[in-house]
mmCIF file of C-alpha atoms in Angstrom:
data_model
loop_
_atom_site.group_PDB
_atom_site.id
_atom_site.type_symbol
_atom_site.label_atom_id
_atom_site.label_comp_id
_atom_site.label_asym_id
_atom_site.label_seq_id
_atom_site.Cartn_x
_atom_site.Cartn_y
_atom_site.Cartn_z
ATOM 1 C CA UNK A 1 218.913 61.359 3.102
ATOM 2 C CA UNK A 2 222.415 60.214 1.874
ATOM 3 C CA UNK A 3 221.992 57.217 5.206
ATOM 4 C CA UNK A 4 218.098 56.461 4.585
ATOM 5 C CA UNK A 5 219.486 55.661 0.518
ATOM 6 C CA UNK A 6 221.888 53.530 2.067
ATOM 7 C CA UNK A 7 220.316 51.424 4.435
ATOM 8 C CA UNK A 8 217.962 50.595 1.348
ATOM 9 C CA UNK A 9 220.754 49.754 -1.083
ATOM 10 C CA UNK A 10 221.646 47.268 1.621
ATOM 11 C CA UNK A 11 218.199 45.716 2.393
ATOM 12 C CA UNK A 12 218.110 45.620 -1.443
ATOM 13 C CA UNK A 13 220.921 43.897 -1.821
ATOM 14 C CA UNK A 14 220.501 41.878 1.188
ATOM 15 C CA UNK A 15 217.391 40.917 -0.986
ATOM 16 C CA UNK A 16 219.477 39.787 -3.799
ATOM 17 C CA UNK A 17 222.064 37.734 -2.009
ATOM 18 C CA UNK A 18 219.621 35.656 -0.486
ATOM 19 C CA UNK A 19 217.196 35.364 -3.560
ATOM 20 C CA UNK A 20 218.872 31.660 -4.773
ATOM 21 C CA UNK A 21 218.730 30.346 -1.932
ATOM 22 C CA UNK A 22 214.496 31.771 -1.450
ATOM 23 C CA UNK A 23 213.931 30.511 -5.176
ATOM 24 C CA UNK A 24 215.589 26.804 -4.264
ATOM 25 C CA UNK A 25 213.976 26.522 -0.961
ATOM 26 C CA UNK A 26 210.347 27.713 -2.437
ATOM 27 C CA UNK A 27 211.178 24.942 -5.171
ATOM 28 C CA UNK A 28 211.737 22.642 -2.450
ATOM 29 C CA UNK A 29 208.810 23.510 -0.452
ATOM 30 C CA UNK A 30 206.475 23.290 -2.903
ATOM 31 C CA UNK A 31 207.921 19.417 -4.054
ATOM 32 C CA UNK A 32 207.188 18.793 -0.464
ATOM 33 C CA UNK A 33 203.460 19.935 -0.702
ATOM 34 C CA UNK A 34 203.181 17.767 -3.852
ATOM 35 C CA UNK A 35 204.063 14.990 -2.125
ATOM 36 C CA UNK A 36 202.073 15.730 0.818
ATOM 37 C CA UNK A 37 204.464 16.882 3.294
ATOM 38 C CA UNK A 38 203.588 19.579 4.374
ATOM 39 C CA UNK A 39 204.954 19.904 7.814
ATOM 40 C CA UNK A 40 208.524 20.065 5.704
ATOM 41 C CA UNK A 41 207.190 22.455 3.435
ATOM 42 C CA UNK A 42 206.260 24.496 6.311
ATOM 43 C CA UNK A 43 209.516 24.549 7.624
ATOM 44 C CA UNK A 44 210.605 25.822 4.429
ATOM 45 C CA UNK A 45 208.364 28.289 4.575
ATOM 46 C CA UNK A 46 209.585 30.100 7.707
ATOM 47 C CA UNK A 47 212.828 29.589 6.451
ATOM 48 C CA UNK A 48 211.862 31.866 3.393
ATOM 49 C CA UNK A 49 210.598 33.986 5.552
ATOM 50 C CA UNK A 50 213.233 34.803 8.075
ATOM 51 C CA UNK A 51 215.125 35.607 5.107
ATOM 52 C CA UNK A 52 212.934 37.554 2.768
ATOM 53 C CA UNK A 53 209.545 38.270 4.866
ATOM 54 C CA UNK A 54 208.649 40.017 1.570
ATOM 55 C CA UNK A 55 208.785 37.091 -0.767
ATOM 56 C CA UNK A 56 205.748 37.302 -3.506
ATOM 57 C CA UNK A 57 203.365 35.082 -2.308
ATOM 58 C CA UNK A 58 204.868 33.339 0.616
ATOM 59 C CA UNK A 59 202.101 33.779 2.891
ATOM 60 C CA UNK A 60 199.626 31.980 0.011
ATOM 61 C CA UNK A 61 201.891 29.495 0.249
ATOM 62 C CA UNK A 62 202.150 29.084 4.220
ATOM 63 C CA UNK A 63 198.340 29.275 3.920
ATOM 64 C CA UNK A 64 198.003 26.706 1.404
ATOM 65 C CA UNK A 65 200.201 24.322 3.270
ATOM 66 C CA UNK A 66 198.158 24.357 6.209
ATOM 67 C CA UNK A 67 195.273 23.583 4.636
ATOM 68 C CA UNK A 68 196.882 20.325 3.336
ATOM 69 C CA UNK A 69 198.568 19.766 6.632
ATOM 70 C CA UNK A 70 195.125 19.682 8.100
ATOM 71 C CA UNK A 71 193.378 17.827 5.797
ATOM 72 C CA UNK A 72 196.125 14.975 6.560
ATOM 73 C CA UNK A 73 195.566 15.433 10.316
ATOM 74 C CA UNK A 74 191.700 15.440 9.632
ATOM 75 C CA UNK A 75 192.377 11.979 7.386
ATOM 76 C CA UNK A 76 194.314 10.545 9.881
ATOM 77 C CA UNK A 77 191.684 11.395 13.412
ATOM 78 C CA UNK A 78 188.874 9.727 10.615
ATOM 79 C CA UNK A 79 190.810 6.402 10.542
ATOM 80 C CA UNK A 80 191.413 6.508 13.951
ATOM 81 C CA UNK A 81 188.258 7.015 15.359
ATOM 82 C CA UNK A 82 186.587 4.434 13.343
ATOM 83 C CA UNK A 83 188.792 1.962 13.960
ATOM 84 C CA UNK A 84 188.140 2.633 17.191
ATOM 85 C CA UNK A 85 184.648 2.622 17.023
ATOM 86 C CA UNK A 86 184.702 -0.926 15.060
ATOM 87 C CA UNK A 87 186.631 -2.070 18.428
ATOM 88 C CA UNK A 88 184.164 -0.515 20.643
ATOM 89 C CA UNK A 89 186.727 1.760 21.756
ATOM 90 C CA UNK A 90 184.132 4.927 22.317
ATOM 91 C CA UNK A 91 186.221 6.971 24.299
ATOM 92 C CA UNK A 92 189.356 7.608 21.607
ATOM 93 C CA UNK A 93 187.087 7.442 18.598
ATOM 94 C CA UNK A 94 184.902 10.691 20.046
ATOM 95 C CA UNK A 95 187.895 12.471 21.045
ATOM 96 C CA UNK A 96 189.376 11.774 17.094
ATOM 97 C CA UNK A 97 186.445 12.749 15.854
ATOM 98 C CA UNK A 98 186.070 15.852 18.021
ATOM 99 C CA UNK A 99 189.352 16.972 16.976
ATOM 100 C CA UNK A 100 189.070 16.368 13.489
ATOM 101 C CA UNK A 101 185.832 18.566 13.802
ATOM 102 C CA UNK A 102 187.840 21.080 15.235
ATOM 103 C CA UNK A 103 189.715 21.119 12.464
ATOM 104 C CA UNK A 104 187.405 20.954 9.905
ATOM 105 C CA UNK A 105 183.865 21.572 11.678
ATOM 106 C CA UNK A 106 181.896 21.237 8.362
ATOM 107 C CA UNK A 107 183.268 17.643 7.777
ATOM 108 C CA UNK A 108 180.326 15.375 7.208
ATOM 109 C CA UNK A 109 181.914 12.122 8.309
ATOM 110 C CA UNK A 110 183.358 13.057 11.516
ATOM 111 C CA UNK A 111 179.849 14.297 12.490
ATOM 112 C CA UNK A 112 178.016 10.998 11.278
ATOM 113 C CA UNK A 113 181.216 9.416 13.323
ATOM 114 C CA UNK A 114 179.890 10.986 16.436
ATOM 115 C CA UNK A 115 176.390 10.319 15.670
ATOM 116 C CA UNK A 116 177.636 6.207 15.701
ATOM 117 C CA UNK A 117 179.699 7.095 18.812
ATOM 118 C CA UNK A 118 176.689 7.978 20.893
ATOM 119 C CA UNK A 119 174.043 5.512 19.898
ATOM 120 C CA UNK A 120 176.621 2.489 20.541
ATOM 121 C CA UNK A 121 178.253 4.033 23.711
ATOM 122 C CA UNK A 122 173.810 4.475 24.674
ATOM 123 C CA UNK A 123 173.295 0.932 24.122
ATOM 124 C CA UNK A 124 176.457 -0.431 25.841
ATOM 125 C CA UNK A 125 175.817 2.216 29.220
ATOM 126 C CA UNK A 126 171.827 1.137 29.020
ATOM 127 C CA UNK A 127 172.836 -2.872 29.018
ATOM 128 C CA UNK A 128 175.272 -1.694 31.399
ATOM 129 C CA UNK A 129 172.576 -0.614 33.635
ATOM 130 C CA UNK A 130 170.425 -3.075 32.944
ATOM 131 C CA UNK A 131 172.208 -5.570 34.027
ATOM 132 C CA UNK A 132 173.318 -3.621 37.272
ATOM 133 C CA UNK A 133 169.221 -3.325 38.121
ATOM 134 C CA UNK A 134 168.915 -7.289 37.745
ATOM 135 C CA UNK A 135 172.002 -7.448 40.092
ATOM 136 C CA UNK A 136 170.737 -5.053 43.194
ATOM 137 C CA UNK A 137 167.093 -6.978 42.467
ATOM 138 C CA UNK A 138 168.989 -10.060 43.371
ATOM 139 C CA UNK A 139 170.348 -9.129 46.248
ATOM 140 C CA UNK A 140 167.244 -8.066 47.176
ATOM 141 C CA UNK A 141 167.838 -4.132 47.308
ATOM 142 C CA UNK A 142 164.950 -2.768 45.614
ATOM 143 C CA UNK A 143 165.158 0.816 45.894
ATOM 144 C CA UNK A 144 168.294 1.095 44.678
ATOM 145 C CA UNK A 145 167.303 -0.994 41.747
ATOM 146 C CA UNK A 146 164.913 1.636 41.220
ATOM 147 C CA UNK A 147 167.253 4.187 41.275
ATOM 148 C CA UNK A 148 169.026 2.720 38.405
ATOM 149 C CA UNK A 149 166.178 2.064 36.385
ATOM 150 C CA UNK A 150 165.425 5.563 36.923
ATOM 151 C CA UNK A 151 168.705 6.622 35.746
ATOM 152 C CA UNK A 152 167.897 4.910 32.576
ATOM 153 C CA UNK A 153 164.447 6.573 31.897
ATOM 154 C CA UNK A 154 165.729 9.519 32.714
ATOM 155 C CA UNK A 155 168.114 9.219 29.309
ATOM 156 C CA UNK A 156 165.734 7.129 27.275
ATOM 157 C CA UNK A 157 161.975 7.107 28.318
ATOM 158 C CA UNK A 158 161.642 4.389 25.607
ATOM 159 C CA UNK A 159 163.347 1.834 27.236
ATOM 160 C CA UNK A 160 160.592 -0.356 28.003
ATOM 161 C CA UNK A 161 162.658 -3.233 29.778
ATOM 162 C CA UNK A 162 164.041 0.031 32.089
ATOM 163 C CA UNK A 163 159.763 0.610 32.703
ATOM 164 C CA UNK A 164 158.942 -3.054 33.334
ATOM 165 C CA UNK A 165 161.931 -3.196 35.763
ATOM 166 C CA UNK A 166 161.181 -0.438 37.867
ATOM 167 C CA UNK A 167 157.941 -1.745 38.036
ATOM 168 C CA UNK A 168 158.924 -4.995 39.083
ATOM 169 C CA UNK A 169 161.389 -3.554 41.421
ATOM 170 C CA UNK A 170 159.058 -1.635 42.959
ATOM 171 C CA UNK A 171 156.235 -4.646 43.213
ATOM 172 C CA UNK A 172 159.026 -6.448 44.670
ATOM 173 C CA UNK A 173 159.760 -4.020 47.615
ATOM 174 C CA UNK A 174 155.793 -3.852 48.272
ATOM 175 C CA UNK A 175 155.440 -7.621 48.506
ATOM 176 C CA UNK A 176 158.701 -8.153 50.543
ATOM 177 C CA UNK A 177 157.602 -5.281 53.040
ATOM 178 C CA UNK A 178 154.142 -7.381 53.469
ATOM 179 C CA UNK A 179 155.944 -10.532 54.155
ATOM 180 C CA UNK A 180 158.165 -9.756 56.380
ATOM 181 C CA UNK A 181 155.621 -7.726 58.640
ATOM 182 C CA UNK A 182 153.330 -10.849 58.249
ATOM 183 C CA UNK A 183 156.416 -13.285 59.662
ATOM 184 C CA UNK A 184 157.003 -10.658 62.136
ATOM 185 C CA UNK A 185 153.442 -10.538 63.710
ATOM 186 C CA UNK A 186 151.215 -13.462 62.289
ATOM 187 C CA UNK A 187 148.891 -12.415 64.948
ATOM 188 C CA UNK A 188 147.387 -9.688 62.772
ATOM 189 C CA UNK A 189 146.262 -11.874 60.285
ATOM 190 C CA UNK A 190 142.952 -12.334 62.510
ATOM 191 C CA UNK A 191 141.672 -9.001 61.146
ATOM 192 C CA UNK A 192 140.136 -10.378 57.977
ATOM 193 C CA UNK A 193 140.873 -7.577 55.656
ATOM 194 C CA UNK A 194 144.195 -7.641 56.777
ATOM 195 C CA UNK A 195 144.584 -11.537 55.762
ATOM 196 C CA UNK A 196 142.881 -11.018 52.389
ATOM 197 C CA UNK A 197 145.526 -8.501 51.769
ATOM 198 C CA UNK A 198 148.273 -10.383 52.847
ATOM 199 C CA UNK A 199 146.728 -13.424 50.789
ATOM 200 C CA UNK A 200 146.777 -11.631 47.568
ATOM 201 C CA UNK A 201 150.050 -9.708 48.257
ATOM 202 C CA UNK A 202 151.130 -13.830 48.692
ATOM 203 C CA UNK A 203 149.512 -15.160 45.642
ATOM 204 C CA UNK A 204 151.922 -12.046 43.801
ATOM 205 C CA UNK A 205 154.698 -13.100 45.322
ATOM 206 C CA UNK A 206 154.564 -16.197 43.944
ATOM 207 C CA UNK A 207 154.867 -14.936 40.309
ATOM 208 C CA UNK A 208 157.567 -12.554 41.154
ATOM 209 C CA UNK A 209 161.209 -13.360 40.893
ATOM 210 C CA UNK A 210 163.572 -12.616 43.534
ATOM 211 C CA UNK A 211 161.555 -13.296 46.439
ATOM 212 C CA UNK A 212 162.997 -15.980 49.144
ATOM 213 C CA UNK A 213 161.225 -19.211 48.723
ATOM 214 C CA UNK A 214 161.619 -19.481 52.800
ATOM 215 C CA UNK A 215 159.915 -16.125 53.156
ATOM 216 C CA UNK A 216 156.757 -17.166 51.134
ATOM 217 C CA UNK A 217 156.520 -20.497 52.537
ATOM 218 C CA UNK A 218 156.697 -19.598 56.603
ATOM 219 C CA UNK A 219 154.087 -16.631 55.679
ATOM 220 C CA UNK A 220 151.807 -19.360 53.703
ATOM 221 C CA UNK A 221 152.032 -21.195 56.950
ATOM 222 C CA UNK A 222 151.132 -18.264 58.756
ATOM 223 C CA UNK A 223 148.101 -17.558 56.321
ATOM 224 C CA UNK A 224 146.738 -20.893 56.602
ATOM 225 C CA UNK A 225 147.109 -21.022 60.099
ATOM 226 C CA UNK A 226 144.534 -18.005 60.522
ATOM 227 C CA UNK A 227 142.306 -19.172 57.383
ATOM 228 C CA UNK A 228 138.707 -19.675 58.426
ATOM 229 C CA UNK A 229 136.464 -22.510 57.565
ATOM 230 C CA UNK A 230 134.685 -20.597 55.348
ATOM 231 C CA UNK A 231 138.160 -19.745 53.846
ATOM 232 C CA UNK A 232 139.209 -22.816 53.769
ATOM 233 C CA UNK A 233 136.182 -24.639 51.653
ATOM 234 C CA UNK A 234 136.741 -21.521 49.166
ATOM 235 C CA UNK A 235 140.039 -22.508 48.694
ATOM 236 C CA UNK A 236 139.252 -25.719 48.133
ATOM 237 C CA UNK A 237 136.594 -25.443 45.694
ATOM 238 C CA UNK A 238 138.315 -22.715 43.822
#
């Protein structure tokens, strides 16, 4: 009994000695939240509290202090990630504004952040893709124009430049298929239905971009080479 009394008298006075030094370093700590430093006021705080884990209100105090230290953190990811997003900097402005959510997951401008994040970073990968479709259609790789015109749809079936493309692309393939066999073989333009197909497939390739102007002019020669009479005065009166 006698050693349980006494191992109390000295946590109790263990209490005591170290009660100025608690009272000035709470003093301290809160000064430091005032002023919004709160990663020294949390310092201070485990400081209290490998010395009197007991102190009256020390975990408020801890808890309160990482609040603020959070809303600083939260403050600070919200500049950065729209400065960011002013410099078109997508990447680091939705990771700031990701972890400031994660902080904070109720906070109304980090979400509206993100919601800027992802339209811009749409638009720049769609004209990104856009502009790699016009690329494969001039080198005269059609299908994987497509592709990539597909790609977009597949995001945004709004895009209507992304439908006419594909389109295009695709009218494109067609028409240079029909040429080329027609250059290849002119001798199956006899077949009548077979010319008047070619002829029209011709008359579209001369509105499409993209197609070689050596390609429609040897298979023009071909066509008129294999044009009838008949086909001929048509032509002529039409």
């Amino acid at each position: 009994m006698r050693i349980q009394e006494n191992q109390t008298t000295l946590a109790l006075k263990k209490r005591i000695a170290s009660l100025p030094v608690v009272v000035a370093k709470m003093r301290e700590a809160r000064n430091f939240e005032l002023e919004e430093e709160y990663g020294e006021a949390l310092s201070l705080y485990a400081d209290i509290k490998d010395l009197d884990p007991a102190t009256r209100s020390l975990q408020g105090r801890i808890d309160s202090a990482q609040a603020g230290a959070n809303r600083v953190k939260v403050k600070s990811l919200l500049s950065t990630g729209f400065r960011a997003l002013s410099e078109r900097n997508f990447e680091l402005s939705r990771n700031s504004f990701k972890s400031a959510l994660e902080l904070d997951p109720k906070n109304l401008a980090a979400i509206g952040g993100l919601q800027q994040v992802q339209k811009l970073d749409d638009v720049r990968w769609i004209r990104a893709k856009l502009s790699k479709a016009e690329e494969l259609i001039g080198l005269e790789r059609w299908q994987n124009a497509t592709a990539v015109y597909d790609e977009i749809l597949n995001r945004d079936r709004n895009i209507l430049s992304a439908t006419e493309g594909k389109r295009r692309a695709q009218q494109l393939e067609y028409v240079f298929k029909v040429l080329t066999e027609v250059n290849k073989a002119p001798n199956k333009l006899s077949d009548s239905r077979l010319f008047t197909d070619a002829e029209r497939v011709l008359q579209t390739a001369t509105k499409l971009d993209s197609i070689g102007d050596k390609l429609i002019a040897v298979s023009y020669t071909h066509l008129r080479a294999h044009e009838t009479r008949e086909d001929r005065v048509c032509r002529l009166l039409g």
